[in-house]
Structure formats: structure tokens, C-alpha cells
Amino acid sequence: MKRILVIEDEKNLSRFIELELKYEGYEVGLAYDGRDGLDQALNEEWDIILLDLMLPGLNGLEVCRRVRQVKAIPILMITARDSVMDRVSGLDSGADDYIVKPFAIEELLARLRAVFRRAVKEDAAQQTSFHFRDLIVYKESRQVFKLEDEIDVTKREYDLLLAFLENKNIVLTREVLLNKVWGYDTEVETNVVDVYVRYLRNKIDSPGEESYIQTVRGTGYVMRT
């Protein structure tokens, strides 16, 4: 669940945003002045900050600058000001995007999704990735994507998939896979490999299409390019 901090002194607007974001499945924190917002931003973990420009205590530009000194968290500036200089000031202070009041909640949600997509792409660019057909696996974050949809896999399923991707076109026996995924000192039987290959196929394969993981009868399995 994505965590969003809303720093906005208009309580009715804050409450409206909170309800809409919660309805969309986000976890939401609220702050009504700049100092409280800065404290929450620095001392808790958030996925994005919605930050009003005009705040009591500490204005939004200063909050943004101070957050940027220590965190790379995405910041979406919210303000009633619509001049070019205000937008430039907000972006120059470190904001990732800018939305002007009054706004439709659909626009806010779209901008949030856009910021999250950019963050995912930037994070992915810094990771080791493995590509096979329309699968992408990011090693450091242990994420699996098919096209643009993330696939939820267990740790064991992920380790098994990674073993295949790191050894494409190499036939891996059940014993080799057992050692790579379960460890040399494991006491489980080799048929557990078959069980987990089936689990993995159920998650990544599409009906009517060739399986990503090919069975080599009497030997083991392989991912062939």
C-alpha cells in the first residue's frame, strides 16, 4: 500500500483528499502546517508528499527544500497560485510536479500515478534486470513484471525464476535447482522442484501460449530463447 503525506492547511480540502485517496487504496497522513509536515516527512516513510505552497509556520517551498536535502521522495506541489514564476519556484525547490487549485480529483490521481510510474522507471534503471519474452525481473527489488503488470511471487518462486533467467538455454536438473534454490543441506525431495515449477507456470504463463519454462524429459527444465 502506497503511503501519502498530505501537507495542507485547508482542513476541508485535506479531509476531501484523504477520503478520496483512501478510497483508491492509499494510506494517508495529514499535516496542517509546514513544521508538522516537515517533521512527519523527515521522520516517517512516505511514497509521495502532496505539499501546499502557502502554509502557516513554514511555507511549502522551504519544506520542499529541507526534505530534498535528505530524501529523494517524490513531491507534488498543490497551490492556488498559477503564475509561471510560482510554478518555476516550486519545481526549482525540488517538486516533481505541480497542480493548481481548484482541481478535479481525477487529475490529482492521474498525476500521482504518473509520478509513481516515473519513480519505478528511475529505480528500475539502477537495478540489474533480466528480460525474457515479455517478462522483466528486477534483481535488487525482487520484482517480476509481465508487460506492465507486476506478478506477485513468493521468495521461493522468485529464486527459482531467477535461477532460470541467469541460466537461459542451459538445462538445469532437479538436483541443480534444488541446490540453487533450497540449498545444499536441504532435506526436501527433488519432486518439490516440480511442484514449484507448476506454481510458477500458473503465475507467469498465459493460456494457449508456450510455457516460459520448458520440460526436458528425464533431465530437468530450461528457459530457451
GROMACS .gro file of C-alpha atoms in nm:
model
  225
    1MET     CA    1   0.000   0.000   0.000
    2LYS     CA    2   0.142   0.339  -0.103
    3ARG     CA    3   0.172   0.593   0.181
    4ILE     CA    4   0.091   0.956   0.100
    5LEU     CA    5   0.153   1.254   0.327
    6VAL     CA    6  -0.083   1.549   0.264
    7ILE     CA    7   0.050   1.881   0.398
    8GLU     CA    8  -0.239   2.124   0.351
    9ASP     CA    9  -0.377   2.385   0.593
   10GLU     CA   10  -0.730   2.391   0.445
   11LYS     CA   11  -0.883   2.119   0.660
   12ASN     CA   12  -1.191   2.065   0.445
   13LEU     CA   13  -0.972   2.013   0.137
   14SER     CA   14  -0.734   1.789   0.333
   15ARG     CA   15  -1.023   1.574   0.451
   16PHE     CA   16  -1.165   1.551   0.099
   17ILE     CA   17  -0.827   1.446  -0.043
   18GLU     CA   18  -0.779   1.198   0.241
   19LEU     CA   19  -1.115   1.029   0.179
   20GLU     CA   20  -1.060   1.007  -0.197
   21LEU     CA   21  -0.710   0.867  -0.161
   22LYS     CA   22  -0.819   0.610   0.095
   23TYR     CA   23  -1.099   0.507  -0.138
   24GLU     CA   24  -0.831   0.444  -0.404
   25GLY     CA   25  -0.639   0.222  -0.162
   26TYR     CA   26  -0.371   0.461  -0.040
   27GLU     CA   27  -0.266   0.508   0.323
   28VAL     CA   28  -0.282   0.878   0.412
   29GLY     CA   29  -0.121   1.102   0.673
   30LEU     CA   30  -0.223   1.464   0.734
   31ALA     CA   31  -0.039   1.776   0.848
   32TYR     CA   32  -0.194   2.123   0.867
   33ASP     CA   33   0.119   2.340   0.893
   34GLY     CA   34   0.467   2.343   0.749
   35ARG     CA   35   0.661   2.250   1.063
   36ASP     CA   36   0.445   1.949   1.148
   37GLY     CA   37   0.453   1.845   0.784
   38LEU     CA   38   0.831   1.868   0.771
   39ASP     CA   39   0.862   1.666   1.091
   40GLN     CA   40   0.638   1.388   0.955
   41ALA     CA   41   0.812   1.396   0.618
   42LEU     CA   42   1.157   1.352   0.770
   43ASN     CA   43   1.073   1.105   1.047
   44GLU     CA   44   0.834   0.867   0.870
   45GLU     CA   45   0.847   0.674   0.545
   46TRP     CA   46   0.622   0.800   0.264
   47ASP     CA   47   0.589   0.718  -0.105
   48ILE     CA   48   0.490   1.072  -0.204
   49ILE     CA   49   0.415   1.409  -0.042
   50LEU     CA   50   0.129   1.635  -0.151
   51LEU     CA   51   0.252   1.976  -0.041
   52ASP     CA   52   0.061   2.305  -0.034
   53LEU     CA   53   0.266   2.611  -0.125
   54MET     CA   54   0.111   2.853   0.126
   55LEU     CA   55   0.137   2.705   0.476
   56PRO     CA   56   0.148   2.851   0.827
   57GLY     CA   57   0.469   2.807   1.023
   58LEU     CA   58   0.688   2.716   0.726
   59ASN     CA   59   0.595   2.768   0.363
   60GLY     CA   60   0.581   2.486   0.112
   61LEU     CA   61   0.893   2.592  -0.077
   62GLU     CA   62   1.102   2.576   0.239
   63VAL     CA   63   0.951   2.242   0.340
   64CYS     CA   64   1.033   2.108  -0.005
   65ARG     CA   65   1.393   2.233   0.008
   66ARG     CA   66   1.454   2.081   0.351
   67VAL     CA   67   1.303   1.747   0.256
   68ARG     CA   68   1.514   1.743  -0.062
   69GLN     CA   69   1.832   1.786   0.142
   70VAL     CA   70   1.788   1.443   0.298
   71LYS     CA   71   1.529   1.247   0.096
   72ALA     CA   72   1.452   1.175  -0.269
   73ILE     CA   73   1.081   1.117  -0.203
   74PRO     CA   74   0.853   1.244  -0.484
   75ILE     CA   75   0.678   1.574  -0.404
   76LEU     CA   76   0.364   1.704  -0.576
   77MET     CA   77   0.310   2.074  -0.507
   78ILE     CA   78  -0.050   2.193  -0.458
   79THR     CA   79  -0.130   2.563  -0.469
   80ALA     CA   80  -0.382   2.829  -0.566
   81ARG     CA   81  -0.108   3.025  -0.740
   82ASP     CA   82  -0.086   2.977  -1.114
   83SER     CA   83   0.183   3.220  -1.227
   84VAL     CA   84   0.482   3.096  -1.425
   85MET     CA   85   0.722   3.213  -1.153
   86ASP     CA   86   0.530   3.022  -0.885
   87ARG     CA   87   0.544   2.703  -1.090
   88VAL     CA   88   0.913   2.753  -1.162
   89SER     CA   89   0.987   2.823  -0.794
   90GLY     CA   90   0.806   2.507  -0.690
   91LEU     CA   91   0.989   2.291  -0.941
   92ASP     CA   92   1.325   2.452  -0.868
   93SER     CA   93   1.282   2.385  -0.497
   94GLY     CA   94   1.266   2.013  -0.578
   95ALA     CA   95   0.900   1.937  -0.652
   96ASP     CA   96   0.835   1.664  -0.909
   97ASP     CA   97   0.507   1.806  -1.033
   98TYR     CA   98   0.264   2.092  -0.977
   99ILE     CA   99  -0.116   2.104  -0.961
  100VAL     CA  100  -0.327   2.420  -0.929
  101LYS     CA  101  -0.639   2.462  -0.713
  102PRO     CA  102  -0.919   2.407  -0.780
  103PHE     CA  103  -0.852   2.069  -0.938
  104ALA     CA  104  -1.058   1.762  -1.016
  105ILE     CA  105  -0.971   1.460  -0.805
  106GLU     CA  106  -0.928   1.259  -1.128
  107GLU     CA  107  -0.646   1.492  -1.231
  108LEU     CA  108  -0.476   1.455  -0.894
  109LEU     CA  109  -0.498   1.075  -0.912
  110ALA     CA  110  -0.359   1.078  -1.267
  111ARG     CA  111  -0.066   1.294  -1.161
  112LEU     CA  112   0.005   1.064  -0.867
  113ARG     CA  113   0.009   0.762  -1.097
  114ALA     CA  114   0.243   0.945  -1.336
  115VAL     CA  115   0.485   1.031  -1.054
  116PHE     CA  116   0.481   0.671  -0.931
  117ARG     CA  117   0.549   0.542  -1.284
  118ARG     CA  118   0.848   0.773  -1.320
  119ALA     CA  119   0.980   0.663  -0.981
  120VAL     CA  120   0.951   0.296  -1.081
  121LYS     CA  121   1.135   0.359  -1.408
  122GLU     CA  122   1.414   0.553  -1.235
  123ASP     CA  123   1.450   0.281  -0.974
  124ALA     CA  124   1.448   0.010  -1.240
  125ALA     CA  125   1.722   0.188  -1.436
  126GLN     CA  126   1.954   0.147  -1.138
  127GLN     CA  127   1.888  -0.224  -1.096
  128THR     CA  128   2.012  -0.544  -1.254
  129SER     CA  129   1.733  -0.664  -1.479
  130PHE     CA  130   1.661  -0.985  -1.667
  131HIS     CA  131   1.439  -0.994  -1.975
  132PHE     CA  132   1.277  -1.298  -2.129
  133ARG     CA  133   0.998  -1.258  -2.386
  134ASP     CA  134   0.756  -1.022  -2.209
  135LEU     CA  135   0.890  -1.092  -1.859
  136ILE     CA  136   1.115  -0.848  -1.673
  137VAL     CA  137   1.273  -0.930  -1.337
  138TYR     CA  138   1.449  -0.667  -1.123
  139LYS     CA  139   1.704  -0.841  -0.908
  140GLU     CA  140   1.761  -0.592  -0.625
  141SER     CA  141   1.393  -0.518  -0.559
  142ARG     CA  142   1.291  -0.881  -0.632
  143GLN     CA  143   1.006  -0.768  -0.858
  144VAL     CA  144   0.858  -0.961  -1.151
  145PHE     CA  145   0.665  -0.789  -1.431
  146LYS     CA  146   0.480  -0.931  -1.731
  147LEU     CA  147   0.437  -0.644  -1.974
  148GLU     CA  148   0.339  -0.367  -1.727
  149ASP     CA  149   0.164  -0.587  -1.470
  150GLU     CA  150   0.353  -0.687  -1.156
  151ILE     CA  151   0.327  -1.056  -1.068
  152ASP     CA  152   0.312  -1.150  -0.702
  153VAL     CA  153   0.555  -1.435  -0.638
  154THR     CA  154   0.683  -1.592  -0.319
  155LYS     CA  155   1.050  -1.583  -0.225
  156ARG     CA  156   1.098  -1.943  -0.338
  157GLU     CA  157   0.919  -1.884  -0.668
  158TYR     CA  158   1.130  -1.573  -0.728
  159ASP     CA  159   1.456  -1.759  -0.654
  160LEU     CA  160   1.352  -2.038  -0.891
  161LEU     CA  161   1.263  -1.793  -1.170
  162LEU     CA  162   1.592  -1.609  -1.121
  163ALA     CA  163   1.784  -1.937  -1.147
  164PHE     CA  164   1.628  -1.999  -1.488
  165LEU     CA  165   1.688  -1.642  -1.608
  166GLU     CA  166   2.051  -1.647  -1.500
  167ASN     CA  167   2.100  -1.973  -1.691
  168LYS     CA  168   1.897  -1.924  -2.009
  169ASN     CA  169   1.940  -2.202  -2.267
  170ILE     CA  170   2.106  -2.424  -2.005
  171VAL     CA  171   1.916  -2.734  -1.897
  172LEU     CA  172   1.902  -2.739  -1.517
  173THR     CA  173   1.847  -3.072  -1.346
  174ARG     CA  174   1.618  -3.100  -1.047
  175GLU     CA  175   1.922  -3.159  -0.826
  176VAL     CA  176   2.091  -2.841  -0.951
  177LEU     CA  177   1.773  -2.638  -0.899
  178LEU     CA  178   1.727  -2.787  -0.553
  179ASN     CA  179   2.079  -2.677  -0.460
  180LYS     CA  180   2.043  -2.329  -0.609
  181VAL     CA  181   1.702  -2.251  -0.459
  182TRP     CA  182   1.675  -2.463  -0.143
  183GLY     CA  183   2.046  -2.501  -0.057
  184TYR     CA  184   2.293  -2.787  -0.047
  185ASP     CA  185   2.198  -2.900   0.303
  186THR     CA  186   1.825  -2.922   0.235
  187GLU     CA  187   1.642  -3.242   0.319
  188VAL     CA  188   1.345  -3.193   0.084
  189GLU     CA  189   1.286  -3.430  -0.207
  190THR     CA  190   1.366  -3.330  -0.565
  191ASN     CA  191   0.998  -3.354  -0.663
  192VAL     CA  192   0.943  -3.026  -0.474
  193VAL     CA  193   1.109  -2.863  -0.776
  194ASP     CA  194   0.828  -2.992  -0.998
  195VAL     CA  195   0.571  -2.852  -0.757
  196TYR     CA  196   0.726  -2.505  -0.760
  197VAL     CA  197   0.774  -2.504  -1.136
  198ARG     CA  198   0.400  -2.569  -1.161
  199TYR     CA  199   0.328  -2.284  -0.916
  200LEU     CA  200   0.546  -2.052  -1.122
  201ARG     CA  201   0.392  -2.154  -1.453
  202ASN     CA  202   0.045  -2.086  -1.314
  203LYS     CA  203   0.151  -1.728  -1.241
  204ILE     CA  204   0.358  -1.635  -1.546
  205ASP     CA  205   0.218  -1.844  -1.834
  206SER     CA  206  -0.078  -1.739  -2.048
  207PRO     CA  207  -0.346  -1.986  -2.166
  208GLY     CA  208  -0.282  -2.114  -2.516
  209GLU     CA  209   0.079  -1.991  -2.525
  210GLU     CA  210   0.403  -2.183  -2.494
  211SER     CA  211   0.526  -2.209  -2.135
  212TYR     CA  212   0.820  -1.992  -2.037
  213ILE     CA  213   0.977  -2.293  -1.865
  214GLN     CA  214   1.029  -2.597  -2.088
  215THR     CA  215   1.043  -2.951  -1.951
  216VAL     CA  216   1.335  -3.165  -2.067
  217ARG     CA  217   1.203  -3.515  -2.013
  218GLY     CA  218   1.416  -3.726  -1.781
  219THR     CA  219   1.652  -3.436  -1.706
  220GLY     CA  220   1.502  -3.112  -1.577
  221TYR     CA  221   1.393  -2.773  -1.703
  222VAL     CA  222   1.516  -2.488  -1.923
  223MET     CA  223   1.426  -2.140  -2.042
  224ARG     CA  224   1.511  -2.127  -2.413
  225THR     CA  225   1.545  -1.804  -2.607
   0.00000   0.00000   0.00000
